[in-house]
CSV table of C-alpha atoms in Angstrom, one decimal:
chain,number,residue,atom,x,y,z
A,134,MET,CA,231.0,38.2,184.8
A,135,GLY,CA,231.9,39.0,188.4
A,136,TYR,CA,233.0,42.3,189.8
A,137,SER,CA,235.1,43.1,192.9
A,138,ILE,CA,233.6,45.3,195.5
A,139,ALA,CA,236.1,48.1,194.7
A,140,ALA,CA,235.2,47.8,191.0
A,141,LEU,CA,231.5,48.2,191.9
A,142,CYS,CA,232.2,51.3,194.0
A,143,VAL,CA,234.2,52.9,191.1
A,144,LEU,CA,231.5,52.0,188.7
A,145,VAL,CA,228.7,53.6,190.9
A,146,LEU,CA,230.9,56.6,191.4
A,147,LEU,CA,231.5,57.1,187.6
A,148,GLN,CA,227.7,56.8,187.1
A,149,TYR,CA,226.9,59.4,189.7
A,150,THR,CA,229.5,61.7,188.3
A,151,ALA,CA,228.3,61.3,184.7
A,152,ALA,CA,224.7,62.1,185.9
A,153,GLU,CA,225.8,65.3,187.6
A,154,PRO,CA,225.2,68.6,186.0
A,155,ARG,CA,228.4,70.1,184.7
A,156,PRO,CA,228.4,73.9,185.2
A,157,GLU,CA,230.6,75.7,182.8
A,158,PHE,CA,230.9,79.4,184.1
A,159,ALA,CA,229.9,80.8,180.7
A,160,LEU,CA,232.6,78.7,179.0
A,161,GLY,CA,232.1,75.7,176.7
A,162,VAL,CA,234.5,73.5,178.7
A,163,THR,CA,234.2,71.9,182.2
A,164,VAL,CA,235.7,73.7,185.2
A,165,GLN,CA,237.2,71.4,187.9
A,166,GLY,CA,235.2,71.3,191.1
A,167,SER,CA,232.4,73.4,189.7
A,168,SER,CA,229.7,70.7,190.0
A,169,ARG,CA,229.4,71.5,193.7
A,170,VAL,CA,228.4,75.1,193.0
A,171,GLY,CA,224.9,74.2,191.7
A,172,ILE,CA,224.3,71.9,194.6
A,173,ALA,CA,225.4,74.5,197.2
A,174,ALA,CA,223.3,77.1,195.5
A,175,ASN,CA,220.1,74.9,195.5
A,176,ASP,CA,220.7,74.1,199.2
A,177,ALA,CA,220.9,77.9,199.9
A,178,LYS,CA,217.8,78.5,197.9
A,179,THR,CA,215.8,76.0,199.9
A,180,PHE,CA,216.7,77.8,203.2
A,181,ILE,CA,215.9,81.2,201.6
A,182,ALA,CA,212.5,80.0,200.4
A,183,GLY,CA,211.0,79.9,203.9
A,184,VAL,CA,212.1,83.3,205.2
A,185,LYS,CA,208.9,85.2,204.5
A,186,LYS,CA,206.3,82.4,205.0
A,187,SER,CA,205.2,83.1,208.6
A,188,ALA,CA,205.0,86.9,207.9
A,189,VAL,CA,203.0,86.6,204.8
A,190,ASP,CA,200.6,83.9,206.1
A,191,TYR,CA,199.6,85.6,209.3
A,192,VAL,CA,196.5,87.9,209.4
A,193,VAL,CA,196.0,90.1,212.5
A,194,ARG,CA,192.4,89.7,213.9
A,195,SER,CA,192.3,92.2,216.8
A,196,GLU,CA,191.9,95.9,216.4
A,197,LEU,CA,195.2,97.0,218.0
A,198,PRO,CA,197.0,99.2,215.4
A,199,LEU,CA,200.4,98.3,216.7
A,200,LEU,CA,200.3,94.7,215.5
A,201,PRO,CA,199.6,95.2,211.8
A,202,SER,CA,202.0,98.1,211.8
A,203,VAL,CA,204.9,95.9,213.2
A,204,LEU,CA,203.8,92.9,210.9
A,205,THR,CA,203.9,95.2,207.9
A,206,VAL,CA,207.6,96.1,208.6
A,207,VAL,CA,208.6,92.4,209.3
A,208,LYS,CA,206.8,91.4,206.1
A,209,ASP,CA,208.6,93.9,204.0
A,210,VAL,CA,212.0,93.0,205.3
A,211,ALA,CA,211.4,89.3,204.8
A,212,THR,CA,209.8,89.7,201.4
A,213,GLN,CA,212.5,92.0,200.0
A,214,PHE,CA,215.3,89.9,201.3
A,215,GLN,CA,213.8,86.7,200.0
A,216,THR,CA,213.2,88.1,196.6
A,217,LEU,CA,216.8,89.4,196.4
A,218,ALA,CA,218.4,86.4,197.8
A,219,THR,CA,216.5,84.0,195.6
A,220,ALA,CA,217.5,86.1,192.6
A,221,LEU,CA,221.2,85.8,193.9
A,222,VAL,CA,221.3,82.1,194.1
A,223,THR,CA,219.3,81.6,190.9
A,224,SER,CA,221.8,83.9,189.0
A,225,ILE,CA,224.7,81.8,190.4
A,226,THR,CA,223.0,78.5,189.4
A,227,THR,CA,222.4,80.0,186.0
A,228,LEU,CA,226.1,81.1,185.8
A,229,ALA,CA,227.4,77.8,186.9
A,230,SER,CA,225.6,75.9,184.1
A,231,ASP,CA,226.0,78.6,181.4
A,232,SER,CA,228.1,77.8,178.2
A,233,SER,CA,227.0,80.8,176.1
A,234,GLY,CA,230.4,82.4,176.1
A,235,ASN,CA,229.0,85.7,177.4
A,236,VAL,CA,231.3,86.0,180.3
A,237,ASP,CA,230.8,89.6,181.2
A,238,THR,CA,227.0,89.3,180.9
A,239,VAL,CA,226.5,86.2,182.9
A,240,PHE,CA,229.1,87.0,185.6
A,241,GLY,CA,227.8,90.6,185.7
A,242,ALA,CA,224.3,89.4,186.4
A,243,ALA,CA,225.4,87.3,189.3
A,244,ILE,CA,227.7,90.0,190.8
A,245,ASP,CA,224.9,92.6,190.5
A,246,ALA,CA,222.5,90.2,192.3
A,247,VAL,CA,225.0,89.9,195.2
A,248,ASP,CA,225.5,93.7,195.2
A,249,ASN,CA,221.7,94.2,195.4
A,250,THR,CA,221.5,91.9,198.4
A,251,ILE,CA,224.4,93.7,200.1
A,252,THR,CA,222.8,97.0,199.3
A,253,PHE,CA,219.5,95.9,200.9
A,254,ALA,CA,221.4,95.0,204.1
A,255,ASP,CA,223.4,98.3,204.2
A,256,VAL,CA,221.0,100.8,202.7
A,257,THR,CA,217.5,99.6,202.3
A,258,LEU,CA,217.1,97.9,205.7
A,259,PRO,CA,217.4,101.0,207.9
A,260,GLY,CA,214.7,102.8,205.9
A,261,LEU,CA,212.4,99.8,206.4
A,262,THR,CA,213.0,99.3,210.1
A,263,ASN,CA,213.1,102.8,211.4
A,264,PRO,CA,209.4,103.0,212.0
A,265,LEU,CA,209.9,100.2,214.5
A,266,VAL,CA,211.9,102.4,216.8
A,267,GLN,CA,208.9,104.7,217.5
A,268,LEU,CA,206.5,101.7,217.8
A,269,ILE,CA,208.4,99.2,219.9
A,270,GLY,CA,212.0,100.5,220.5
A,271,LYS,CA,215.2,99.2,219.2
A,272,PRO,CA,215.5,95.4,220.0
A,273,LEU,CA,213.8,94.0,216.9
A,274,VAL,CA,215.6,96.7,214.7
A,275,GLU,CA,219.0,95.6,216.1
A,276,LYS,CA,218.1,92.0,215.5
A,277,PHE,CA,217.4,92.7,211.9
A,278,GLN,CA,220.6,94.5,211.5
A,279,ASP,CA,222.6,91.8,213.2
A,280,SER,CA,220.9,89.1,211.1
A,281,LEU,CA,221.8,91.0,207.9
A,282,GLN,CA,225.3,91.6,209.0
A,283,HIS,CA,225.6,88.0,209.8
A,284,ILE,CA,224.4,87.1,206.2
A,285,SER,CA,226.9,89.6,204.8
A,286,LYS,CA,229.7,87.3,206.1
A,287,ALA,CA,228.7,85.1,203.1
A,288,LEU,CA,227.8,87.9,200.6
A,289,VAL,CA,231.1,89.8,200.8
A,290,PRO,CA,233.3,86.8,200.1
A,291,MET,CA,230.8,85.6,197.5
A,292,LYS,CA,231.2,88.8,195.5
A,293,SER,CA,235.0,88.6,195.7
A,294,ARG,CA,235.1,85.0,194.5
A,295,LEU,CA,232.7,85.8,191.6
A,296,LYS,CA,235.0,88.7,190.6
A,297,ASP,CA,238.0,86.3,190.8
A,298,LEU,CA,236.3,83.7,188.6
A,299,LYS,CA,235.1,86.3,186.2
A,300,THR,CA,238.7,87.6,185.6
A,301,GLY,CA,239.9,84.0,185.3
A,302,ALA,CA,237.3,83.2,182.7
A,303,GLN,CA,238.2,86.3,180.8
A,304,ASN,CA,241.9,85.5,180.9
A,305,ALA,CA,241.2,81.9,179.8
A,306,VAL,CA,239.2,83.1,176.7
A,307,ILE,CA,242.0,85.6,175.8
A,308,GLU,CA,244.7,83.0,176.3
A,309,ALA,CA,242.8,80.3,174.3
A,310,GLY,CA,241.3,82.7,171.7
A,311,SER,CA,238.0,80.9,172.1
A,312,THR,CA,235.1,80.4,174.5
A,313,THR,CA,234.9,76.8,173.7
A,314,ASN,CA,238.2,75.2,172.7
A,315,ILE,CA,240.1,75.9,175.9
A,316,ALA,CA,242.8,73.6,177.0
A,317,THR,CA,242.5,71.9,180.4
A,318,ASP,CA,245.7,73.4,181.5
A,319,ILE,CA,244.4,76.9,180.8
A,320,ILE,CA,241.2,76.3,182.8
A,321,VAL,CA,243.2,74.9,185.7
A,322,LYS,CA,245.5,77.9,185.8
A,323,ASN,CA,242.9,80.6,185.4
A,324,LEU,CA,239.9,79.2,187.2
A,325,LYS,CA,241.5,77.5,190.1
A,326,ARG,CA,239.8,74.8,192.0
A,327,SER,CA,240.5,76.6,195.3
A,328,VAL,CA,238.6,79.7,194.1
A,329,VAL,CA,235.6,77.6,193.0
A,330,ALA,CA,235.7,75.8,196.4
A,331,GLN,CA,235.7,79.3,198.2
A,332,LEU,CA,232.6,80.2,196.2
A,333,VAL,CA,231.0,76.9,197.2
A,334,TYR,CA,231.9,77.7,200.8
A,335,ALA,CA,230.3,81.2,200.5
A,336,LEU,CA,227.2,79.6,199.3
A,337,GLN,CA,227.2,77.2,202.1
A,338,LEU,CA,227.9,80.0,204.6
A,339,LEU,CA,224.9,81.8,203.0
A,340,ARG,CA,222.7,78.8,203.8
A,341,ALA,CA,224.1,78.7,207.3
A,342,THR,CA,223.5,82.4,208.0
A,343,VAL,CA,219.9,82.7,206.6
A,344,PRO,CA,218.3,80.9,209.6
A,345,VAL,CA,219.0,83.7,211.9
A,346,LEU,CA,216.9,86.0,209.8
A,347,LYS,CA,214.2,83.5,209.5
A,348,TYR,CA,214.2,83.0,213.3
A,349,THR,CA,213.9,86.8,213.8
A,350,VAL,CA,211.0,86.9,211.4
A,351,ASP,CA,209.3,83.8,212.8
A,352,SER,CA,209.8,84.7,216.5
A,353,THR,CA,208.3,88.2,215.9
A,354,VAL,CA,205.3,86.8,214.1
A,355,GLU,CA,204.9,84.4,217.0
A,356,ASP,CA,204.9,87.2,219.4
A,357,ILE,CA,202.4,89.2,217.2
A,358,ALA,CA,200.1,86.1,217.1
A,359,ILE,CA,200.3,85.7,220.9
A,360,ALA,CA,199.6,89.4,221.4
A,361,ASP,CA,196.8,89.2,218.9
A,362,GLN,CA,195.0,86.3,220.7
A,363,TYR,CA,195.6,88.1,224.0
A,364,MET,CA,193.8,91.2,222.8
A,365,LEU,CA,190.8,89.2,221.6
A,366,ASP,CA,190.7,87.4,225.0
A,367,LEU,CA,191.2,90.5,226.9
A,368,SER,CA,188.4,92.2,224.9
A,369,ALA,CA,186.1,89.3,225.7
A,370,LYS,CA,186.9,89.6,229.3
A,371,VAL,CA,186.1,93.3,229.4
A,372,ASP,CA,182.7,92.6,227.8
A,373,SER,CA,181.9,89.8,230.1
A,374,THR,CA,183.0,91.5,233.4
A,375,ILE,CA,182.5,95.3,233.1
A,376,GLY,CA,181.2,95.9,229.5
A,377,GLU,CA,177.7,96.0,228.0
A,378,LYS,CA,177.5,92.2,228.1
A,379,SER,CA,178.5,92.0,231.8
A,380,SER,CA,176.5,91.0,234.9
A,381,VAL,CA,176.8,94.7,236.0
A,382,ALA,CA,175.1,95.9,232.8
A,383,ALA,CA,172.5,93.0,233.1
A,384,SER,CA,171.6,94.2,236.6
A,385,LEU,CA,170.8,97.7,235.1
A,386,ASP,CA,169.1,96.3,232.1
A,387,GLU,CA,166.6,94.4,234.5
A,388,ILE,CA,165.6,97.6,236.4
A,389,ILE,CA,165.6,99.7,233.3
A,390,ALA,CA,163.2,97.3,231.7
A,391,SER,CA,161.1,97.1,234.9
A,392,ILE,CA,160.7,101.0,235.1
A,393,ASP,CA,160.1,101.2,231.3
A,394,LYS,CA,157.3,98.6,231.5
A,395,THR,CA,155.6,100.4,234.4
A,396,ILE,CA,155.6,103.6,232.4
A,397,THR,CA,154.7,101.9,229.0
A,398,ASP,CA,151.9,99.7,230.6
A,399,THR,CA,150.3,102.7,232.4
A,400,MET,CA,150.4,104.9,229.3
A,401,LYS,CA,148.9,102.1,227.3
A,402,ALA,CA,146.0,101.7,229.9
A,403,ILE,CA,145.4,105.5,229.9
A,404,GLY,CA,145.4,105.5,226.1
A,405,THR,CA,142.9,102.5,226.0
A,406,ASP,CA,140.6,104.4,228.5
A,407,LEU,CA,140.8,107.6,226.6
A,408,GLY,CA,140.0,105.7,223.3
A,409,LYS,CA,136.9,104.4,225.0
A,410,LEU,CA,136.0,107.9,226.1
A,411,SER,CA,136.2,109.2,222.7
A,412,GLY,CA,134.2,106.4,221.3
A,413,SER,CA,131.3,107.0,223.9
A,414,TYR,CA,131.4,110.7,223.2
A,415,ALA,CA,130.6,110.0,219.5
A,416,THR,CA,127.5,108.2,220.5
A,417,LEU,CA,126.0,111.1,222.5
A,418,ILE,CA,124.0,112.7,219.8
A,419,ASN,CA,122.0,115.2,221.9
A,420,LEU,CA,125.2,116.6,223.5
A,421,GLY,CA,126.7,117.2,220.2
A,422,THR,CA,123.9,119.8,219.4
A,423,ALA,CA,125.1,122.1,222.1
A,424,ALA,CA,127.0,125.3,220.9
A,425,SER,CA,129.9,124.4,223.2
A,426,ALA,CA,130.1,120.8,222.1
A,427,GLY,CA,133.1,121.6,219.8
A,428,LYS,CA,135.1,123.1,222.6
A,429,LEU,CA,134.4,120.2,224.7
A,430,ALA,CA,135.3,117.7,222.0
A,431,SER,CA,138.6,119.7,221.4
A,432,THR,CA,139.4,119.5,225.2
A,433,LEU,CA,138.8,115.8,225.3
A,434,ALA,CA,141.1,115.3,222.4
A,435,LYS,CA,143.9,117.2,224.2
A,436,PHE,CA,143.9,114.4,226.9
A,437,SER,CA,145.0,111.9,224.3
A,438,ALA,CA,147.4,114.4,222.7
A,439,ASN,CA,149.4,114.3,225.9
A,440,LEU,CA,150.3,110.7,225.3
A,441,VAL,CA,151.5,111.5,221.8
A,442,ALA,CA,153.6,114.5,223.2
A,443,LEU,CA,155.2,112.2,225.8
A,444,GLY,CA,156.2,109.7,223.1
A,445,SER,CA,157.8,112.4,221.0
A,446,LYS,CA,160.0,113.7,223.8
A,447,ASP,CA,163.6,114.0,223.0
A,448,PRO,CA,165.3,112.3,224.6
A,449,THR,CA,162.7,109.5,225.0
A,450,ILE,CA,162.1,107.9,228.4
A,451,ILE,CA,163.9,104.8,227.4
A,452,THR,CA,166.9,106.8,226.3
A,453,ILE,CA,167.0,108.5,229.7
A,454,LEU,CA,166.8,105.1,231.4
A,455,ASN,CA,169.6,103.6,229.3
A,456,SER,CA,171.8,106.5,230.1
A,457,MET,CA,172.5,104.7,233.4
A,458,LYS,CA,174.4,102.2,231.6
A,459,ASP,CA,176.4,104.9,229.9
A,460,ALA,CA,177.2,106.4,233.2
A,461,VAL,CA,178.5,103.2,234.5
A,462,LEU,CA,180.6,102.7,231.4
A,463,ASP,CA,181.8,106.3,231.3
A,464,VAL,CA,183.0,106.1,234.9
A,465,TYR,CA,185.5,103.4,234.0
A,466,ASP,CA,187.7,106.1,232.7
A,467,VAL,CA,189.3,105.9,236.2
A,468,THR,CA,190.6,102.6,235.1
A,469,ALA,CA,190.8,103.3,231.5
A,470,PRO,CA,194.1,101.4,231.2
A,471,LEU,CA,192.0,98.2,231.9
A,472,PHE,CA,188.8,99.0,230.3
A,473,TYR,CA,189.6,100.9,227.1
A,474,ILE,CA,192.1,98.4,226.1
A,475,TYR,CA,192.8,99.7,222.6
A,476,ASP,CA,193.7,103.1,223.9
A,477,SER,CA,195.5,101.8,227.1
A,478,TYR,CA,199.0,102.7,228.0
A,479,LEU,CA,199.1,99.6,230.3
A,480,VAL,CA,198.1,97.2,227.5
A,481,ASN,CA,200.4,99.0,225.1
A,482,ALA,CA,203.3,98.6,227.6
A,483,LEU,CA,202.6,94.9,227.9
A,484,ILE,CA,202.1,94.2,224.2
A,485,THR,CA,205.0,96.4,223.1
A,486,THR,CA,207.4,94.5,225.5
A,487,LEU,CA,206.2,91.2,223.8
A,488,VAL,CA,206.3,92.4,220.2
A,489,ALA,CA,209.6,94.2,220.6
A,490,ASN,CA,211.3,90.8,220.6
A,491,GLY,CA,213.7,91.9,223.3
A,492,ASN,CA,215.8,89.7,225.7
A,493,TYR,CA,212.9,89.0,228.0
A,494,SER,CA,209.9,89.7,225.8
A,495,GLN,CA,207.9,86.5,226.2
A,496,TYR,CA,209.1,86.0,229.8
A,497,CYS,CA,207.9,89.4,230.9
A,498,PHE,CA,204.6,89.0,229.0
A,499,TYR,CA,203.7,85.7,230.6
A,500,LYS,CA,204.9,87.0,234.0
A,501,TYR,CA,202.3,89.9,234.0
A,502,LYS,CA,199.6,89.2,231.3
A,503,ASP,CA,197.1,87.7,233.9
A,504,TYR,CA,197.3,90.6,236.2
A,505,LEU,CA,195.1,92.6,233.9
A,506,PHE,CA,192.4,89.8,234.1
A,507,ALA,CA,192.6,89.8,237.9
A,508,MET,CA,192.2,93.6,238.0
A,509,LEU,CA,189.2,93.4,235.8
A,510,GLU,CA,187.5,90.9,238.1
A,511,THR,CA,188.2,93.3,241.0
A,512,ILE,CA,186.6,96.2,239.2
A,513,ALA,CA,183.6,94.0,238.3
A,514,ILE,CA,183.1,93.0,241.8
A,515,GLU,CA,183.2,96.6,243.2
A,516,ALA,CA,181.2,98.0,240.4
A,517,GLY,CA,178.6,95.3,241.0
A,518,GLU,CA,178.3,96.4,244.6
A,519,CYS,CA,177.7,100.0,243.6
A,520,VAL,CA,175.0,99.0,241.0
A,521,ASP,CA,173.3,96.5,243.4
A,522,LYS,CA,172.9,99.4,245.9
A,523,GLU,CA,171.5,101.7,243.4
A,524,VAL,CA,169.1,99.1,242.1
A,525,ILE,CA,167.4,98.9,245.4
A,526,ARG,CA,166.8,102.7,245.3
A,527,LEU,CA,165.6,102.4,241.7
A,528,GLU,CA,163.0,99.8,242.7
A,529,TYR,CA,161.6,102.3,245.1
A,530,PHE,CA,161.6,105.0,242.4
A,531,ARG,CA,159.7,102.6,240.1
A,532,LYS,CA,157.0,102.2,242.6
A,533,THR,CA,156.9,105.9,243.1
A,534,ILE,CA,156.5,106.5,239.4
A,535,GLU,CA,153.7,103.8,239.2
A,536,LEU,CA,151.8,105.7,242.0
A,537,MET,CA,152.2,109.0,240.3
A,538,LEU,CA,150.9,107.6,237.0
A,539,GLU,CA,148.0,106.1,238.6
A,540,LEU,CA,146.8,109.5,239.9
A,541,LEU,CA,146.3,110.4,236.2
A,542,PHE,CA,143.4,108.0,236.0
A,543,PHE,CA,141.3,110.1,238.4
A,544,ASP,CA,141.5,113.1,236.0
A,545,PHE,CA,139.2,111.5,233.5
A,546,GLU,CA,137.4,108.6,235.3
A,547,ASP,CA,134.2,110.6,235.9
A,548,ILE,CA,134.1,112.2,232.4
A,549,SER,CA,132.0,109.6,230.7
A,550,GLY,CA,129.3,109.6,233.4
A,551,ASP,CA,129.3,113.5,233.3
A,552,LEU,CA,128.8,113.5,229.6
A,553,VAL,CA,126.0,110.9,229.8
A,554,THR,CA,124.2,113.1,232.4
A,555,CYS,CA,124.4,116.2,230.1
A,556,ASN,CA,123.3,114.3,227.1
A,557,LYS,CA,120.0,113.5,229.0
A,558,ILE,CA,119.0,117.1,229.3
A,559,VAL,CA,116.3,118.0,226.9
A,560,ASP,CA,116.0,121.7,227.4
A,561,THR,CA,118.5,123.4,225.0
A,562,ALA,CA,119.5,126.2,227.3
A,563,ASN,CA,120.2,123.9,230.1
A,564,LEU,CA,122.0,121.5,227.8
A,565,GLU,CA,124.3,124.3,226.6
A,566,GLU,CA,124.9,125.4,230.2
A,567,CYS,CA,125.9,121.9,231.2
A,568,VAL,CA,128.2,121.4,228.1
A,569,ALA,CA,129.8,124.9,228.5
A,570,SER,CA,130.4,124.2,232.2
A,571,MET,CA,132.0,120.8,231.6
A,572,ALA,CA,134.1,122.3,228.7
A,573,ALA,CA,135.4,125.0,231.0
A,574,ILE,CA,136.1,122.7,233.9
A,575,TYR,CA,137.7,120.0,231.9
A,576,THR,CA,139.8,122.4,230.0
A,577,LYS,CA,141.5,123.4,233.2
A,578,LEU,CA,141.7,119.7,234.3
A,579,GLU,CA,143.3,118.7,231.0
A,580,SER,CA,145.8,121.4,231.6
A,581,ALA,CA,146.7,120.0,235.0
A,582,PHE,CA,146.6,116.4,233.4
A,583,GLY,CA,149.2,117.6,230.8
A,584,GLU,CA,151.4,119.2,233.4
A,585,MET,CA,151.4,115.8,235.4
A,586,PHE,CA,152.7,114.2,232.2
A,587,ALA,CA,155.5,116.8,231.8
A,588,LEU,CA,156.3,116.4,235.6
A,589,GLY,CA,156.5,112.7,235.2
A,590,TYR,CA,159.0,113.1,232.3
A,591,ASP,CA,161.0,115.6,234.4
A,592,VAL,CA,160.9,113.4,237.5
A,593,VAL,CA,162.3,110.4,235.6
A,594,SER,CA,164.9,112.7,233.9
A,595,HIS,CA,166.1,114.2,237.2
A,596,GLU,CA,166.1,111.0,239.2
A,597,ILE,CA,168.2,109.1,236.5
A,598,LYS,CA,170.7,111.9,236.6
A,599,ALA,CA,170.9,111.6,240.3
A,600,THR,CA,171.3,107.9,239.9
A,601,ASN,CA,174.1,108.4,237.4
A,602,ASN,CA,175.9,110.7,239.7
A,603,ARG,CA,175.6,108.3,242.7
A,604,LEU,CA,177.0,105.5,240.5
A,605,LYS,CA,179.9,107.7,239.5
A,606,ILE,CA,180.8,108.7,243.1
A,607,CYS,CA,180.6,105.1,244.3
A,608,MET,CA,182.6,103.6,241.5
A,609,ARG,CA,185.3,106.3,241.5
A,610,LEU,CA,185.9,105.8,245.1
A,611,SER,CA,186.0,102.1,244.8
A,612,GLN,CA,188.5,102.2,241.9
A,613,SER,CA,190.7,105.1,243.1
A,614,SER,CA,193.3,102.6,244.7
A,615,LEU,CA,193.5,100.7,241.5
A,616,GLY,CA,193.9,103.7,239.3
A,617,ASN,CA,196.3,105.6,241.5
A,618,THR,CA,198.5,102.8,242.9
A,619,GLU,CA,198.1,99.4,241.5
A,620,ILE,CA,198.2,100.2,237.7
A,621,PRO,CA,201.2,102.6,237.9
A,622,MET,CA,202.9,99.9,240.0
A,623,LEU,CA,202.3,97.3,237.3
A,624,MET,CA,203.7,99.6,234.6
A,625,ALA,CA,206.9,100.0,236.6
A,626,LYS,CA,207.2,96.2,237.0
A,627,ILE,CA,206.7,95.6,233.3
A,628,ALA,CA,209.4,98.2,232.4
A,629,ASP,CA,211.8,96.7,235.0
A,630,CYS,CA,211.2,93.2,233.8
A,631,ASP,CA,211.8,94.3,230.2
A,632,GLU,CA,215.2,95.7,231.3
A,633,PHE,CA,216.5,93.3,233.8
A,634,GLY,CA,214.4,90.1,233.3
A,635,PRO,CA,214.6,87.7,236.2
A,636,LEU,CA,217.1,90.0,237.9
A,637,GLN,CA,214.7,92.9,238.3
A,638,GLN,CA,214.9,94.2,241.9
A,639,ASN,CA,211.5,95.9,242.6
A,640,ASP,CA,209.0,93.1,242.2
């Protein structure tokens, strides 16, 4: 049996209409035009569902406290709004398909859900966003306020239409005397199609106004992510140019290792020789019978004890040598805004400008972000020149220390031969005289030997302090222009850009 095109269209339309959910507004009858309410509510719910996603998914990786502090506020605003708005559209969807007859309860739940969302915008939001003013100023706070005020354009009429429909449903029940057997004309009179259409429009308006809040959240999280990566990159740049992993530090590491090796190798050689001396003394049986043999043995032991004493010095030689690196790193306090990036007012100004989500936030950030990298390179070059100059001096010092330490070998190089000579004496009196004489002489020599050890320690300590001070003077002078002029000038430029954008005058 054939059908005309018009008949087919009507048939399809009837099938579609029959398949639609028929929301009832807590009544047991159909309300004209109400099928669109559930559709509009579900559309709004889809938009609302993505508001908090970017804020919840992002995890800050750098150590800058500003970023997680701002992210926490953004996350709280987005999460609380999404929870309330989802409850709102869910309650309207429930209301629109409810046929329980509990008009007051079901309408009341929907109206309360709208009220809760309005209260969030008017009352709760300021408490959540106030901390941002201290952290990054007012731009983001103002955007949140404007976003929620924009959304309220849908919430306020939505509440009014729900109240109108609630009153209409109550009047229809009273007039019909039932919640189910209500004549169509009573429904049409009390729950007007135009009011239902206005509720649908309010839901569509909610869907249309939510994206501004989502944009505010997403754009702020984007700025936080950019700032987060920048801090990681800047930290790596500090380490590679003027930090402990830099070529400046590597130059010092090399000379430190060289001086330490000179001292360590010489001490090891002296220890080996003294160990051999102690071993040979034990074989001199005849010498050990002399009355002064014990005193001599004690004196010989003191030679080795000086090595132990040097090793137990506090601070150790290697600690003193490493203090040169600390001196280099400490002197960067002249350019602290570049070097100590997590306590830097310059870095904070740049990152705050970005994360504040103001009119020119990303523009100003990208305009000046690489200036800091360029300045770090300048510092590294100038610091390297200071260190290179000092390394030449330290190499002369290393050779001086080596010569000083080599003198110590002369203090005990003849002891073994002298002991053998005494050991050959057969006459007891003569043997004692020889041993006593050697004990007296070597006691004085050991004292001088020990003083040389102490002097060597002091020489290293004093020379490294002098080196530290020379490095500080050189580096402070080389960085004075940067710290006194260029950094303050960059701070002013960032501030001007934040206020005027491309129209800033003093650039």
